[in-house]
Coordinates of C-alpha atoms and ligand atoms in Angstrom, one line a residue:
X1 CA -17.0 174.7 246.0
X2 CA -18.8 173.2 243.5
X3 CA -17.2 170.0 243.9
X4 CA -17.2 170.0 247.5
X5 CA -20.9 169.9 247.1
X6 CA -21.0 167.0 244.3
X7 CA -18.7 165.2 246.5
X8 CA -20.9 165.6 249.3
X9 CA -23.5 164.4 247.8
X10 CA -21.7 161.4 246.5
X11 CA -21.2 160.9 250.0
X12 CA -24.5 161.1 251.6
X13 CA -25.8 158.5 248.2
X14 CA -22.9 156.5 249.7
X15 CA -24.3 156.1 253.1
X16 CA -27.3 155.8 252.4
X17 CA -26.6 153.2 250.0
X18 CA -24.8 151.4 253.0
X19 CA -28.0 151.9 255.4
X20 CA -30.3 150.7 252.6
X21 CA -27.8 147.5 252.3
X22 CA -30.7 145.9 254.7
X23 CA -29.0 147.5 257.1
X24 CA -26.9 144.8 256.4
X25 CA -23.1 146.1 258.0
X26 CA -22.7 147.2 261.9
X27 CA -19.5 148.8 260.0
X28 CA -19.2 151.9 258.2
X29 CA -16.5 150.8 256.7
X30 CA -13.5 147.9 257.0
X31 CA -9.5 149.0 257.1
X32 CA -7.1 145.9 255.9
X33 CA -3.6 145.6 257.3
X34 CA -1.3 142.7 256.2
X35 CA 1.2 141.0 253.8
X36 CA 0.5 138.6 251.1
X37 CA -2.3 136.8 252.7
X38 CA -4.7 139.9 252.5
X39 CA -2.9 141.7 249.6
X40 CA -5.7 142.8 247.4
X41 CA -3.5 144.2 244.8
X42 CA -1.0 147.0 246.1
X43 CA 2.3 145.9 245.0
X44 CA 1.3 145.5 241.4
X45 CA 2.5 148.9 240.4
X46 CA 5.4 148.3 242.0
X47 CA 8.1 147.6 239.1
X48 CA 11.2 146.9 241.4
X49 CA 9.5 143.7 243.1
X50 CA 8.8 140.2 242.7
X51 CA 6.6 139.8 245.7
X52 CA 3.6 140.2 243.6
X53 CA 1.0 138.4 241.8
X54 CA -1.2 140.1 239.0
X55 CA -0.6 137.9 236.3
X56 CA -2.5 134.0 234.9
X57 CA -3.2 131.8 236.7
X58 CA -3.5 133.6 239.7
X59 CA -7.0 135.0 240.0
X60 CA -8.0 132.7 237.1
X61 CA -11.6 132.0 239.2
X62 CA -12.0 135.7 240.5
X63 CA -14.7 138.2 238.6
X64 CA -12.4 140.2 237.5
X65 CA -9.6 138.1 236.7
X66 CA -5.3 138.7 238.0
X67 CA -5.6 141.5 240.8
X68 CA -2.1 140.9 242.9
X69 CA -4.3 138.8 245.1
X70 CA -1.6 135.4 245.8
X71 CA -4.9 133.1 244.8
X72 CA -7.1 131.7 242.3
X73 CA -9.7 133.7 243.7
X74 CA -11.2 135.5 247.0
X75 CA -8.9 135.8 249.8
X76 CA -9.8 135.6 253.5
X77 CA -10.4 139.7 253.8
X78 CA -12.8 139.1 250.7
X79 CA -14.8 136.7 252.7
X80 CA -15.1 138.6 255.7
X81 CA -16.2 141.6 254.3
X82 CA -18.9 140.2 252.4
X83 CA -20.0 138.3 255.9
X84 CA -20.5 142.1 257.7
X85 CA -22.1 142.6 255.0
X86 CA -19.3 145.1 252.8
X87 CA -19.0 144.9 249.5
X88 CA -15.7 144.1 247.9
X89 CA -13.1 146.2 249.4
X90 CA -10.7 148.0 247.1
X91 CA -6.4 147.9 247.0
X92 CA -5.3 151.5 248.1
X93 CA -3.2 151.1 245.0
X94 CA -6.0 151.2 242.9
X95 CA -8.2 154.3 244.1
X96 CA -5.3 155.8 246.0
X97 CA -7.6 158.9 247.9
X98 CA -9.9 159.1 245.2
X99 CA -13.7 160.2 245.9
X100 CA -16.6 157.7 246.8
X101 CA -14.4 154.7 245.8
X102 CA -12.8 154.6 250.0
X103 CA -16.3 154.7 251.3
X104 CA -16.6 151.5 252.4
X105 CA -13.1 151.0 253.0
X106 CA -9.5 149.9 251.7
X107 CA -7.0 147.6 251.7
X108 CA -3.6 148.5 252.5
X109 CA -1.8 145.1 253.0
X110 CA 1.3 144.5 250.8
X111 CA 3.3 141.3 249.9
X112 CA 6.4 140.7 251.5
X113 CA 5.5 143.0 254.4
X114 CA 6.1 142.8 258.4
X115 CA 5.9 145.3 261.1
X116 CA 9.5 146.1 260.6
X117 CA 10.8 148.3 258.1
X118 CA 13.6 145.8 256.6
X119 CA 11.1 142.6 256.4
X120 CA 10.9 141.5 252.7
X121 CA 13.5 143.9 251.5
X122 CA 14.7 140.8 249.1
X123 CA 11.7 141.0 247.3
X124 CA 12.5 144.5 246.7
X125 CA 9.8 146.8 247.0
X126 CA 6.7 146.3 249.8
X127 CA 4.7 148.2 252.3
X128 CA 5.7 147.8 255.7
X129 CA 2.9 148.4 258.1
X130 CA 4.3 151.9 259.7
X131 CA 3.9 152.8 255.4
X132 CA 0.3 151.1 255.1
X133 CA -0.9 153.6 258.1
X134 CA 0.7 156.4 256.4
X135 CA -1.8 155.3 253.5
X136 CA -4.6 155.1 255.9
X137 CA -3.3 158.9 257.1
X138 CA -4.2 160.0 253.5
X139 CA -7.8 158.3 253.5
X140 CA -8.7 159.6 256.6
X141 CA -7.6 163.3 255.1
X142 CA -9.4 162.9 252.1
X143 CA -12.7 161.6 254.4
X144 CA -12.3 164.7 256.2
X145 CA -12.5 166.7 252.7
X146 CA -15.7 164.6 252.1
X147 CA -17.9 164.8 254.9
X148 CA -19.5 167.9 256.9
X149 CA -17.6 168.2 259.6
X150 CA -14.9 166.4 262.0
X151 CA -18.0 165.1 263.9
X152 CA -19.5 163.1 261.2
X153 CA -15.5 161.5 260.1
X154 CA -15.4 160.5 263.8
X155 CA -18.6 158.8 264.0
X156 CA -18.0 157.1 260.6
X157 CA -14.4 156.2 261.8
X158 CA -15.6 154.5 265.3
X159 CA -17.9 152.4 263.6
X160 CA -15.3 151.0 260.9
X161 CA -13.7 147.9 261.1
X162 CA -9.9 147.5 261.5
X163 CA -8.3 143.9 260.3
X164 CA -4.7 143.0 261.2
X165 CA -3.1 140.2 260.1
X166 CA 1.0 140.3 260.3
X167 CA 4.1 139.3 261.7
X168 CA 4.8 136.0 260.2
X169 CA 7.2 137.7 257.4
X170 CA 9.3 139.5 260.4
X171 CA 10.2 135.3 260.6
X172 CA 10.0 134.3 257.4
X173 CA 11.7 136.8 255.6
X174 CA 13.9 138.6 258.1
X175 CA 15.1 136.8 260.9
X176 CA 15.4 133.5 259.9
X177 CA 17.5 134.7 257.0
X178 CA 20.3 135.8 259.0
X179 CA 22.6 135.8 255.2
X180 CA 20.3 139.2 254.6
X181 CA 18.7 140.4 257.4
X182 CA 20.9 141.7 260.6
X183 CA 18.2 141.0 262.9
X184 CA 19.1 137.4 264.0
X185 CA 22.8 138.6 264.9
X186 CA 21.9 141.9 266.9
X187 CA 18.9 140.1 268.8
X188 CA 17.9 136.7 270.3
X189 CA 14.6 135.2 269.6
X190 CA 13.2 136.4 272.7
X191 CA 14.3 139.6 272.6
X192 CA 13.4 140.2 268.5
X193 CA 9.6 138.8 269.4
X194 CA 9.8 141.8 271.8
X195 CA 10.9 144.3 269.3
X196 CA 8.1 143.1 267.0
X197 CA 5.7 143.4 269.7
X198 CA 6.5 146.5 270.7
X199 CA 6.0 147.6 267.6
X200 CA 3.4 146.3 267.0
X201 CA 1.3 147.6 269.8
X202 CA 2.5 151.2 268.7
X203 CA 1.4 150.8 265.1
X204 CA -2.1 149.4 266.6
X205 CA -2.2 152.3 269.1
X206 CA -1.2 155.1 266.3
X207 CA -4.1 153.6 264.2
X208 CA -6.4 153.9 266.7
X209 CA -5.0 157.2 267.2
X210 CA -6.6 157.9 263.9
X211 CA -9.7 157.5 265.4
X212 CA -10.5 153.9 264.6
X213 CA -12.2 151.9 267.3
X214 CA -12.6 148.6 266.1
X215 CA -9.8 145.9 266.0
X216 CA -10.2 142.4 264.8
X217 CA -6.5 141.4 265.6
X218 CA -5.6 138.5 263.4
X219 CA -2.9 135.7 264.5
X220 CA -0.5 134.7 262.3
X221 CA -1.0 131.4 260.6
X222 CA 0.8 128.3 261.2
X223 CA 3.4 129.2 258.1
X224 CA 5.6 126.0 259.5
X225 CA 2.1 124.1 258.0
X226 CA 2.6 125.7 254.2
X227 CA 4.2 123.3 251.4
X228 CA 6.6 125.8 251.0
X229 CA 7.9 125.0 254.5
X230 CA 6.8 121.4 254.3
X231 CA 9.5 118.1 254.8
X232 CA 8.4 114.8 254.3
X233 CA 4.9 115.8 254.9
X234 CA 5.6 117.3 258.0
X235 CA 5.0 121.1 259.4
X236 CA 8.0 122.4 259.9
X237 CA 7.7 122.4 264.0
X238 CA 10.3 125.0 264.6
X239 CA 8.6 127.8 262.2
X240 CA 5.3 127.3 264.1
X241 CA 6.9 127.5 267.2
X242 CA 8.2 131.0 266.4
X243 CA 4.5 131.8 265.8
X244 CA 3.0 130.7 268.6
X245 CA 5.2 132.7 270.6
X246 CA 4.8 135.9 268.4
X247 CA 0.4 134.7 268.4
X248 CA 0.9 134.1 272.5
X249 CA 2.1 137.9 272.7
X250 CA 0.1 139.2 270.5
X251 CA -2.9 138.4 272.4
X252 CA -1.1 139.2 275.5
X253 CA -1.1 142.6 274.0
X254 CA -5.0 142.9 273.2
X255 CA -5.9 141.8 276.7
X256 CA -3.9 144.7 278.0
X257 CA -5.4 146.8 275.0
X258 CA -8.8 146.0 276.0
X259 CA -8.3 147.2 279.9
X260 CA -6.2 150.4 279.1
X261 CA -8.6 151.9 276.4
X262 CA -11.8 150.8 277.1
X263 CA -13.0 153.0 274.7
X264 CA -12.2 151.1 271.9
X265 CA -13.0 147.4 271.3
X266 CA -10.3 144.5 270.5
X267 CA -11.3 141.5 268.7
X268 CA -8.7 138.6 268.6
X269 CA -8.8 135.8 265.7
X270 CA -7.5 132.6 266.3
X271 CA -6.4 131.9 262.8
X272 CA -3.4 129.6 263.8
X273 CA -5.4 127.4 265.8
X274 CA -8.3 128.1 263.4
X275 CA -5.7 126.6 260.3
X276 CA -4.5 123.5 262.0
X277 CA -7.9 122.7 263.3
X278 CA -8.8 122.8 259.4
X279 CA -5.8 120.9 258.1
X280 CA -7.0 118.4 260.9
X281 CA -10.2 118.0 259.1
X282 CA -9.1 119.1 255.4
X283 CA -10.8 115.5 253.7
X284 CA -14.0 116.4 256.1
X285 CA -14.1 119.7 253.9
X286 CA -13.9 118.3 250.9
X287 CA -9.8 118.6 250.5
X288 CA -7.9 116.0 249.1
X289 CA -4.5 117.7 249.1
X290 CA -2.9 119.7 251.8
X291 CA 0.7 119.2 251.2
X292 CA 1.6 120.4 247.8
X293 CA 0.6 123.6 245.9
X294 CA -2.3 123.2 243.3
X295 CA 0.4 125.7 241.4
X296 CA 3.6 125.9 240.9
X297 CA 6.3 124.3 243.4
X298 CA 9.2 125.4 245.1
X299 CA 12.3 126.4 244.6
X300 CA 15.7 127.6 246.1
X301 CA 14.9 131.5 244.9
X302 CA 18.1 133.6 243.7
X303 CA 17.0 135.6 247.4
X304 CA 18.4 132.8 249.4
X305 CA 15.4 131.7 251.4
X306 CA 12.8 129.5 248.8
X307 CA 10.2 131.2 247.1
X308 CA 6.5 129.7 246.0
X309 CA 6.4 129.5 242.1
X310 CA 3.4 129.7 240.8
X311 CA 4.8 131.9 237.5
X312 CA 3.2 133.7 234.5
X313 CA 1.4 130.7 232.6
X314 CA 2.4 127.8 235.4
X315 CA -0.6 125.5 234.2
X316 CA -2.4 124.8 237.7
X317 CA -4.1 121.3 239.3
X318 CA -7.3 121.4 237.4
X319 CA -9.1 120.2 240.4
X320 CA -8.4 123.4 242.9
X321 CA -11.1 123.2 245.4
X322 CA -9.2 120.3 246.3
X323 CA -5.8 121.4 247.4
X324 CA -5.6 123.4 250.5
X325 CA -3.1 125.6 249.1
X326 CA -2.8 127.4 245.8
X327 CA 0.5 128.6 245.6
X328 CA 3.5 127.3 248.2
X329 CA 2.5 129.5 250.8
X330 CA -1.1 131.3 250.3
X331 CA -4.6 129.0 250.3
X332 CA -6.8 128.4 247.8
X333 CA -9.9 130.0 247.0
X334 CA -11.9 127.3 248.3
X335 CA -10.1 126.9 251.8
X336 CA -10.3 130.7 252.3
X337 CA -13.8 130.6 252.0
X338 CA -13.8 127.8 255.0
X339 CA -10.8 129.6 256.7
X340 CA -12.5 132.6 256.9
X341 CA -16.1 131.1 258.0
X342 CA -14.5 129.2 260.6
X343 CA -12.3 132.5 261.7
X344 CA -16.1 134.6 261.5
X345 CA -17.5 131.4 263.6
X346 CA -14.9 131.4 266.4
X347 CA -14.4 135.4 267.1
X348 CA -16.4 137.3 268.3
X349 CA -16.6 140.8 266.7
X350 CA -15.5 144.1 268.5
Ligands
NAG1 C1 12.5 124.6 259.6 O1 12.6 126.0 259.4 C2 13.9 126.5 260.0 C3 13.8 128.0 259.9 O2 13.7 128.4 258.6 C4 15.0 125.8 259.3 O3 16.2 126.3 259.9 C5 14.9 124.3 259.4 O4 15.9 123.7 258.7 C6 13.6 123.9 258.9 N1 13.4 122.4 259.0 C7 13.3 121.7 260.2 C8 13.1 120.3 260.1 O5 13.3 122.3 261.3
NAG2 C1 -20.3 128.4 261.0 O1 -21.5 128.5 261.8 C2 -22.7 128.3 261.0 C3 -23.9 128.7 261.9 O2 -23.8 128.1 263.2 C4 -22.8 126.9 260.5 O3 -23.9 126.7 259.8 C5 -21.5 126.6 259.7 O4 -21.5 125.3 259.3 C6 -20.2 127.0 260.4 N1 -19.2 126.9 259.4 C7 -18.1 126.2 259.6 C8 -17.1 126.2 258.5 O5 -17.9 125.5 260.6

């Protein structure tokens, strides 16, 4: 009882502190859904997997130094929470359900991971996203513990923030690695675009199920465009295909969304057309590489498909706000911070 009370009042300190932050957030609170590109730090743990990244010179311009994030510093999910006004949002990892810590949200996204269960097996251990709402499950439990009432956990819920960003690994590492993965000999393209999808929509649904309200529904990026996928300088055309059909359906999937639950508000982000507008103009940013990691390079992995290598103690370009990319597949610090200004510029917010 006791500590019921304490934690209630940690609570109540909590959102007050986020009223007094100027009033700056329209969100209670921000939920983050992905793979590597908004992986905060939850597969660090994880002993059994290689799709991770908490070690020099990764996070060598971040406060706090190596978190699992695939960057030299912030990544795009860092940026937008600090424009709505959030503070830093912590790896579900770190605080698992633990007290005021979730208040202002978590990050759930995990390296390697798709909608599907199998995606990114290689790597060995990830989250797939059916696992990152289990995780969410927990947090809303443990809000319930915290706050008076199932009203207040509703309000709070329907004025937090969900952000989506996934699908591209269901391609990368699943069904275009037909050595590994079944999934390009049971299905067709067409038809495994619809499994995803499917799936896809359920997972969004389930969340919202949860009580969420909010969806800022990201597209996948153009991963055809990343050096790791790069050939004489030039996207590879038939990975960014595959994502434009997947991004195409997705949003085919929020407008329906938006006119069956009108309840609840869907947000789509452009961030493929977003990323290839900004490659575009890269040298207009103030990018003088967009072809080549600043760290690392790649290699044909022992996995089958190539993997981005930016290892333990790789010595990186000394000049990284120049270089699109950090790593062969994940952005710098410097074009996340344009990425997700341009992203905050061209949606509009549910
Ligand atoms: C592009 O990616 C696909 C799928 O991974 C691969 O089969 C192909 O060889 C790559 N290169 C080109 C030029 O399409
Ligand atoms: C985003 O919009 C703001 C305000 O209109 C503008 O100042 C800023 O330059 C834009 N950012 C980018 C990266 O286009």
């Amino acid at each position: 009882m006791k500590v019921d009370v304490w934690i209630n009042v940690v609570v109540m300190i909590g959102l007050l502190a986020s009223k007094a932050n100027g009033g700056a957030s329209k969100y209670t609170a921000m939920y983050v859904f992905g793979d590597s590109l908004s992986d905060a730090g939850n597969n660090k743990y994880f002993v059994d997997t290689s799709a991770k990244a908490n070690f020099l010179p990764n996070g060598m311009d971040f406060s706090s130094g190596p978190t699992g994030r695939f960057c030299n510093g912030k990544i795009i999910v860092d940026f937008i929470a600090e424009m709505v006004g959030l503070p830093l949002l912590p790896s579900y990892a770190d605080v698992s359900v633990k007290g005021a810590t979730i208040l202002y949200g978590v990050n759930y996204a995990s390296a390697g991971a798709g909608i599907l269960r199998d995606t990114g097996y290689r790597f060995g251990r990830v989250i797939p996203l059916e696992e990152q709402i289990s995780k969410l499950r927990k947090t809303v439990d443990e809000l319930k513990r915290q706050m008076q009432g199932n009203d207040e956990v509703s309000k709070y819920l329907a004025s937090a923030l969900v952000f989506i960003n996934i699908g591209s690994n269901d391609y990368l590492n699943n069904y275009n690695i037909p050595k590994y993965y079944q999934s390009s000999h049971i299905y067709n393209l067409h038809q495994f675009t619809d499994l995803l999808i499917n799936r896809y929509r359920q997972k969004i649904l389930e969340i919202q199920g949860l009580g969420l309200r909010k969806f800022l529904i990201s597209e996948a990026s153009p991963i055809g465009c990343a050096p790791i996928n790069i050939e004489k300088g030039e996207c590879n055309a038939t990975l960014n295909k595959m994502v434009a059909m997947f991004n195409s359906r997705v949003k085919g999937v929020v407008q329906e969304l938006r006119s069956n639950y009108p309840g609840s508000a869907f947000s789509y982000a452009p961030a493929f057309e977003v990323f290839l507008r900004f490659l575009g103009n890269a040298e207009g940013y103030g990018f003088k590489v967009k072809d080549k990691a600043c760290c690392g390079e790649v290699s044909e992995s022992e996995t089958g498909g190539t993997k981005p290598l930016c290892f333990a103690n790789s010595t990186p370009c000394p000049n990284r706000d120049e270089y699109v990319f950090w790593d062969a597949a994940h952005p710098t610090q410097a074009a996340n911070r344009i990425l997700a200004t341009l992203l905050h510029n061209t949606t509009s917010l549910p």
